[in-house]
Coordinates of C-alpha atoms in Angstrom, one line a residue:
Chain A
M1 CA 155.4 19.5 31.6
L2 CA 156.3 18.8 35.1
Y3 CA 159.1 16.6 36.2
P4 CA 158.5 13.6 38.4
T5 CA 156.7 14.2 41.6
R6 CA 155.5 10.7 42.0
G7 CA 158.3 8.4 42.9
D8 CA 156.9 5.0 42.2
V9 CA 159.8 2.6 42.1
N10 CA 158.6 0.6 39.1
D11 CA 157.1 3.5 37.2
P12 CA 158.7 6.8 38.0
A13 CA 156.6 9.6 36.7
P14 CA 157.4 11.3 33.4
D15 CA 161.0 11.9 33.9
L16 CA 163.1 14.9 33.5
A17 CA 166.5 13.3 32.7
R18 CA 165.1 11.2 29.9
R19 CA 164.5 14.4 28.0
V20 CA 167.9 15.7 28.6
R21 CA 170.1 15.7 25.6
R22 CA 173.5 15.3 27.0
A23 CA 176.3 12.9 26.4
E24 CA 176.0 9.7 28.3
L25 CA 178.0 9.8 31.4
W26 CA 178.0 6.2 32.4
V27 CA 181.1 4.3 33.0
M28 CA 180.9 0.6 33.4
H29 CA 183.0 -0.9 36.1
G30 CA 184.8 -3.6 34.1
A31 CA 184.2 -4.3 30.5
T32 CA 181.6 -7.0 30.9
P33 CA 179.3 -7.5 33.8
T34 CA 179.9 -10.9 35.3
V35 CA 177.0 -13.1 36.4
R36 CA 177.3 -15.0 39.6
R37 CA 174.9 -17.8 39.9
R38 CA 174.5 -20.6 42.3
P39 CA 177.1 -23.1 41.1
R40 CA 174.8 -26.1 41.3
R41 CA 172.1 -24.5 39.2
A42 CA 174.3 -22.7 36.7
P43 CA 175.3 -25.6 34.4
A44 CA 171.7 -26.8 33.9
F45 CA 170.5 -23.3 33.4
A46 CA 173.2 -22.6 30.9
A47 CA 172.5 -25.9 29.1
V48 CA 168.8 -25.1 28.8
C49 CA 169.6 -21.7 27.4
A50 CA 172.1 -23.1 24.9
I51 CA 169.9 -25.5 23.2
G52 CA 167.0 -23.0 23.3
L53 CA 164.3 -25.4 24.4
V54 CA 162.5 -22.9 26.5
A55 CA 163.8 -19.6 25.1
A56 CA 161.1 -17.7 26.9
G57 CA 162.2 -19.0 30.2
C58 CA 165.8 -17.9 29.8
D59 CA 166.7 -14.9 31.8
S60 CA 169.4 -12.7 30.3
A61 CA 172.3 -11.6 32.3
P62 CA 171.6 -8.4 34.2
H63 CA 173.2 -5.4 32.6
V64 CA 172.6 -2.0 34.2
S65 CA 173.8 1.2 32.6
A66 CA 173.4 4.8 33.8
R67 CA 173.1 8.1 32.0
D68 CA 172.3 11.8 32.7
A69 CA 173.8 11.7 36.2
Y70 CA 174.0 15.1 37.9
V71 CA 174.2 16.7 41.3
P72 CA 172.7 20.2 41.7
A73 CA 175.3 22.4 43.4
P74 CA 174.4 22.0 47.1
A75 CA 173.2 25.0 49.0
T76 CA 174.2 23.5 52.4
A77 CA 177.3 21.7 53.6
G78 CA 175.4 18.7 55.0
T79 CA 173.5 17.2 52.1
A80 CA 173.2 17.0 48.4
S81 CA 171.3 14.8 46.0
A82 CA 172.4 12.8 42.9
Y83 CA 170.0 12.1 40.1
L84 CA 170.3 9.8 37.2
T85 CA 168.6 7.3 34.9
L86 CA 169.3 3.6 35.2
R87 CA 168.5 1.2 32.4
N88 CA 168.5 -2.6 32.9
S89 CA 168.8 -4.6 29.7
G90 CA 168.9 -8.0 31.5
R91 CA 166.7 -9.8 34.0
A92 CA 165.2 -7.8 36.9
V93 CA 167.5 -6.7 39.7
H94 CA 167.5 -4.1 42.4
L95 CA 169.8 -1.3 43.2
V96 CA 170.6 -2.0 46.8
S97 CA 173.3 0.4 47.9
V98 CA 175.4 3.3 46.8
S99 CA 178.8 4.5 48.0
S100 CA 180.9 7.5 47.1
P101 CA 184.4 8.6 47.9
D102 CA 183.1 12.1 47.7
A103 CA 180.6 11.8 50.5
G104 CA 180.4 10.4 54.0
S105 CA 177.6 8.1 53.0
V106 CA 174.9 7.8 50.4
Q107 CA 171.3 6.8 51.1
I108 CA 168.5 6.0 48.7
H109 CA 165.5 8.1 49.5
R110 CA 162.2 8.8 48.0
T111 CA 160.3 12.1 48.3
R112 CA 156.5 11.7 48.3
I113 CA 154.2 14.6 47.9
D114 CA 150.8 14.0 49.4
A115 CA 147.4 15.2 48.3
T116 CA 147.8 18.5 50.2
G117 CA 151.2 19.2 48.6
R118 CA 153.2 18.3 51.7
A119 CA 156.5 16.7 50.9
T120 CA 158.1 14.0 53.0
M121 CA 161.0 11.7 52.5
T122 CA 161.6 8.0 53.4
P123 CA 164.6 5.8 53.0
L124 CA 164.3 3.0 50.5
R125 CA 165.9 -0.4 50.9
Q126 CA 166.2 -0.9 47.2
V127 CA 165.1 0.4 43.8
D128 CA 163.4 -2.1 41.4
L129 CA 165.1 -2.2 38.0
P130 CA 162.7 -4.3 35.9
T131 CA 163.9 -5.9 32.7
D132 CA 164.3 -3.6 29.7
Q133 CA 163.1 -0.5 31.5
A134 CA 164.6 2.8 32.3
V135 CA 164.1 4.1 35.9
T136 CA 164.8 7.7 36.5
L137 CA 165.8 9.0 39.8
G138 CA 164.8 12.7 39.7
P139 CA 163.8 15.7 41.8
G140 CA 160.7 15.0 43.8
G141 CA 161.0 11.3 43.5
I142 CA 163.8 8.8 44.2
H143 CA 167.1 10.4 44.8
L144 CA 170.6 9.4 46.1
M145 CA 171.1 11.5 49.1
L146 CA 174.7 12.4 49.8
L147 CA 175.4 12.9 53.4
E148 CA 178.4 15.0 54.4
P149 CA 179.6 15.4 50.9
R150 CA 183.0 17.0 50.3
S151 CA 182.9 20.7 49.3
L152 CA 181.2 20.6 45.8
K153 CA 181.4 23.3 43.2
V154 CA 179.9 23.6 39.8
G155 CA 182.0 21.6 37.4
D156 CA 183.2 19.1 40.0
V157 CA 182.4 15.4 39.5
V158 CA 180.9 13.1 42.1
R159 CA 181.9 9.5 41.8
L160 CA 179.2 7.0 42.7
R161 CA 179.5 3.2 43.0
L162 CA 176.1 1.5 42.6
K163 CA 175.7 -2.1 43.9
F164 CA 172.9 -4.4 42.8
D165 CA 171.6 -7.8 43.8
G166 CA 171.0 -10.6 41.3
G167 CA 174.5 -10.8 40.0
A168 CA 174.7 -7.5 38.3
A169 CA 178.1 -5.9 38.3
D170 CA 178.9 -2.9 40.3
L171 CA 178.4 0.3 38.3
D172 CA 180.7 3.3 38.6
V173 CA 178.9 6.5 37.6
K174 CA 180.3 10.0 37.4
A175 CA 177.8 12.8 38.2
D176 CA 178.5 16.4 37.2
V177 CA 177.9 19.1 39.7
V178 CA 175.6 21.5 37.9
D179 CA 174.1 25.0 38.6
E180 CA 170.9 24.4 36.6
I181 CA 168.4 21.6 36.7
P182 CA 168.4 20.0 33.3
E183 CA 165.1 20.5 31.5
G184 CA 165.7 19.4 28.0
S185 CA 166.0 21.7 25.1
S186 CA 162.4 22.5 24.3
Chain B
V1 CA 132.9 29.6 48.7
T2 CA 135.9 27.4 48.1
S3 CA 136.4 25.3 51.3
R4 CA 139.8 24.6 52.7
R5 CA 139.4 21.0 51.6
D6 CA 138.8 22.2 48.0
F7 CA 141.8 24.3 48.1
L8 CA 144.0 21.5 49.4
R9 CA 142.6 19.3 46.6
L10 CA 143.4 22.0 44.1
T11 CA 146.9 22.5 45.2
G12 CA 147.5 18.9 45.9
A13 CA 146.5 18.1 42.4
A14 CA 149.0 20.5 41.2
G15 CA 151.6 19.1 43.5
L16 CA 151.2 15.7 42.2
G17 CA 151.3 16.9 38.6
L18 CA 147.8 15.6 38.0
T19 CA 146.0 17.3 35.2
A20 CA 142.5 16.8 36.3
L21 CA 140.8 16.2 39.7
G22 CA 137.2 17.2 39.3
A23 CA 135.9 20.0 37.2
S24 CA 137.3 22.8 39.3
A25 CA 140.8 21.5 38.9
C26 CA 140.9 20.9 35.2
S27 CA 144.0 22.1 33.5
D28 CA 145.9 21.5 30.4
D29 CA 149.5 20.6 30.0
S30 CA 150.0 22.9 27.1
G31 CA 148.9 25.9 29.3
T32 CA 147.4 27.7 26.3
A33 CA 144.6 25.5 25.1
A34 CA 141.1 26.9 25.0
G35 CA 139.2 26.2 28.1
D36 CA 142.3 26.1 30.2
D37 CA 141.2 26.7 33.8
N38 CA 144.6 28.1 34.8
L39 CA 144.5 31.0 32.3
G40 CA 147.6 29.7 30.5
F41 CA 149.7 29.7 33.7
A42 CA 151.7 26.7 34.8
G43 CA 150.4 27.0 38.4
T44 CA 146.9 26.4 39.8
V45 CA 144.7 29.5 39.8
L46 CA 142.7 29.8 43.0
G47 CA 139.0 30.4 43.0
I48 CA 139.5 32.8 45.9
P49 CA 142.8 34.7 46.2
L50 CA 144.7 34.6 49.5
A51 CA 146.0 37.5 51.5
K52 CA 149.6 37.6 52.8
P53 CA 150.4 36.0 56.1
T54 CA 150.4 38.4 59.0
V55 CA 152.6 36.6 61.6
A56 CA 155.8 38.1 63.0
F57 CA 158.6 36.9 60.8
T58 CA 162.3 37.6 61.5
D59 CA 164.7 38.0 58.6
T60 CA 168.3 36.7 58.4
S61 CA 169.6 39.9 59.9
G62 CA 167.5 39.3 62.9
A63 CA 165.1 42.2 62.2
V64 CA 161.3 41.9 62.2
Y65 CA 160.0 41.4 58.7
D66 CA 156.5 42.5 57.9
V67 CA 155.7 40.6 54.7
G68 CA 152.7 42.8 53.9
Q69 CA 154.6 46.0 54.3
R70 CA 157.9 44.9 52.8
T71 CA 156.5 43.3 49.7
A72 CA 153.7 45.7 49.0
G73 CA 153.0 46.1 45.3
K74 CA 155.8 43.7 44.4
L75 CA 155.6 40.3 42.6
T76 CA 156.6 38.0 45.4
L77 CA 157.1 34.2 45.6
M78 CA 156.9 32.6 49.0
L79 CA 157.9 29.0 49.9
F80 CA 158.2 27.1 53.1
G81 CA 161.1 24.6 53.5
Y82 CA 164.2 23.7 55.5
T83 CA 167.8 24.1 54.9
S84 CA 168.7 20.4 55.5
C85 CA 166.3 19.4 52.8
P86 CA 168.2 17.5 50.1
D87 CA 165.7 17.4 47.3
V88 CA 162.6 19.6 47.1
C89 CA 164.0 22.9 48.6
P90 CA 167.3 23.1 46.8
T91 CA 165.7 22.2 43.5
H92 CA 163.0 24.9 43.9
L93 CA 165.5 27.5 44.9
L94 CA 168.0 26.6 42.1
I95 CA 165.2 26.8 39.5
L96 CA 164.1 30.2 40.8
A97 CA 167.6 31.5 41.0
T98 CA 168.3 30.4 37.5
T99 CA 165.1 31.8 36.2
L100 CA 165.7 35.3 37.7
K101 CA 169.3 35.3 36.5
H102 CA 168.2 34.8 32.9
L103 CA 165.2 37.2 33.0
T104 CA 165.5 40.8 32.1
G105 CA 163.2 43.7 33.0
P106 CA 160.9 44.1 36.0
A107 CA 160.3 40.3 36.4
S108 CA 163.9 39.8 37.2
K109 CA 163.3 41.7 40.4
T110 CA 160.7 39.2 41.6
K111 CA 161.1 38.9 45.4
V112 CA 161.7 35.4 46.8
L113 CA 160.8 34.7 50.4
F114 CA 162.0 31.4 51.8
V115 CA 160.5 30.5 55.2
G116 CA 162.7 28.1 57.2
V117 CA 160.3 25.8 59.1
D118 CA 162.9 23.7 60.9
T119 CA 163.4 26.3 63.6
A120 CA 166.0 24.2 65.5
R121 CA 168.4 24.2 62.6
D122 CA 167.2 27.0 60.3
T123 CA 168.8 29.8 62.3
P124 CA 169.3 33.2 60.6
E125 CA 173.0 32.6 60.0
V126 CA 172.4 29.1 58.5
M127 CA 169.6 30.5 56.4
R128 CA 171.7 33.4 55.1
A129 CA 174.6 31.1 54.1
Y130 CA 172.2 28.7 52.5
L131 CA 170.3 31.2 50.4
D132 CA 173.5 33.0 49.4
Q133 CA 174.4 29.8 47.5
R134 CA 171.4 30.4 45.3
D135 CA 170.8 34.2 45.2
K136 CA 172.0 36.8 47.7
D137 CA 168.7 38.7 47.2
F138 CA 166.6 35.8 48.4
V139 CA 164.9 36.7 51.7
G140 CA 165.1 34.2 54.5
L141 CA 162.5 34.3 57.2
T142 CA 161.9 32.4 60.4
A143 CA 159.3 32.5 63.1
S144 CA 158.2 30.5 66.1
P145 CA 156.8 27.1 65.2
G146 CA 153.4 28.3 66.2
D147 CA 153.6 31.3 64.0
I148 CA 154.9 29.3 61.1
D149 CA 151.9 27.0 61.4
K150 CA 149.6 30.0 61.7
A151 CA 151.1 31.5 58.5
L152 CA 150.6 28.2 56.7
S153 CA 147.0 28.1 57.9
Q154 CA 146.5 31.6 56.7
C155 CA 147.8 30.4 53.3
N156 CA 145.6 27.3 53.4
L157 CA 148.7 25.1 53.4
P158 CA 149.2 22.0 55.6
P159 CA 151.1 22.4 58.9
V160 CA 154.7 21.3 59.3
V161 CA 155.4 17.9 60.7
I162 CA 158.8 17.2 62.3
D163 CA 159.5 13.5 62.1
P164 CA 161.1 11.5 64.9
K165 CA 164.9 11.5 65.0
R166 CA 166.6 8.5 63.4
P167 CA 169.4 6.6 65.2
D168 CA 172.0 8.8 63.4
G169 CA 170.3 11.9 64.8
S170 CA 169.0 13.2 61.5
Y171 CA 165.3 13.9 61.0
V172 CA 163.0 14.7 58.2
V173 CA 160.8 17.7 58.1
E174 CA 157.5 17.4 56.2
H175 CA 156.7 20.7 54.6
P176 CA 154.4 22.1 51.9
S177 CA 156.1 21.8 48.5
Q178 CA 154.0 24.6 46.8
I179 CA 155.2 28.1 45.9
L180 CA 152.7 30.9 46.5
A181 CA 152.8 33.8 44.0
F182 CA 151.7 37.1 45.4
T183 CA 151.0 39.5 42.5
P184 CA 151.4 43.3 42.6
D185 CA 147.8 43.6 43.9
D186 CA 149.2 41.9 47.1
K187 CA 147.1 38.8 46.7
C188 CA 148.0 35.2 45.9
H189 CA 145.9 34.2 42.9
I190 CA 148.0 31.3 41.9
V191 CA 150.0 28.4 43.5
Y192 CA 152.8 26.6 41.8
P193 CA 153.5 22.9 42.3
F194 CA 156.8 21.3 42.9
G195 CA 158.1 20.4 39.4
T196 CA 157.5 23.8 37.8
L197 CA 160.3 24.3 35.4
Q198 CA 162.5 27.3 34.7
Q199 CA 161.0 27.7 31.2
Q200 CA 157.5 27.9 32.8
W201 CA 158.6 30.4 35.4
S202 CA 160.3 32.5 32.7
K203 CA 157.0 32.6 30.8
D204 CA 154.8 33.2 33.8
L205 CA 156.6 35.8 35.9
P206 CA 156.4 38.6 33.3
R207 CA 152.7 37.8 32.8
L208 CA 152.0 37.8 36.5
L209 CA 153.3 41.4 36.8
N210 CA 150.5 42.9 34.8
F211 CA 147.8 40.2 34.7
A212 CA 144.2 41.4 35.0
W213 CA 142.7 38.6 37.1
P214 CA 139.1 37.9 36.3
D215 CA 136.8 39.0 39.1
T216 CA 134.5 36.0 38.7
R217 CA 134.9 33.6 41.4
R218 CA 135.5 30.1 40.2
S219 CA 134.6 28.0 43.1

């Protein structure tokens, strides 16, 4: 099997990390994600949900978790990439920005490989996180590009703070610096 | 005769992880099923093998590196990338380094040639420091932009595209993501897509050392 080379935002190709049998690494920032809604709309919305008149129309609070986060040990001082799988169990939101105390900046990028095999890379404004779906950011697809990371060695941990729109709480993720690309145990 | 376009389709199909793109590119994920067009390998077997590029490369010591002469009779993997690449290149090189570290026997001596195509930044010094982070035996090569594109053309790979600089001064380099495998007969019969896993390399490299390639041309 190949790991993802098609980085479609909503449907990342068969992913690598999903097959990785490792302990979950995610750490929620805060115990419960808080939902910020427009004040005027919130009471009516909540009331509708509470009495269950239109259950199908009730969005659930966005809740994004992360697992299998890793950073391949960088070969160069200037850049590195973080990969992980995000799962959204609430209504659809977008990953809109990432920051890290361990890098100068973090950009969301997508690698595309065209029909001739040529790879190129474009920045993404956001990553779609549809309801009840896992989205894997993996090699050859969407990745979190760390610019000017601190010196990283195998065994180090890269701290990432992920920000979303739609009222989802910030998510703090710890990514292990690894010297092998996880491939599962098959 | 396989045309250049057919070749690009073949390798492109591999690059995208597609399993079928016309009869000539049929493959099977299992790699071992009957009728597998790729002879059980994880890469894409070429209808017509390629010769080694003949351009004047320079290695990381600054010396001329004649690929044909220096790699004669040796299983040799060749890839084209750039040291500032955050995704494709470090992943490829990490997987190759890990594979060779775990292999024993002659396949562990597989030569790896990394051609730095971003000539402004991929200086011999930068290349050496970069490759040493993966494997000190990896060979780093550079050439003039014209010679690099000539080598890519000789290998039926698309030319390099240097994207315009962004406001922060960074720029992206579009480069082929495939890895060419030159076998001990000094020909490239098979091209590996980005996404080839360590377990696949570990299985394929020992086979590539002694594989008797069929002489029927599959075009």
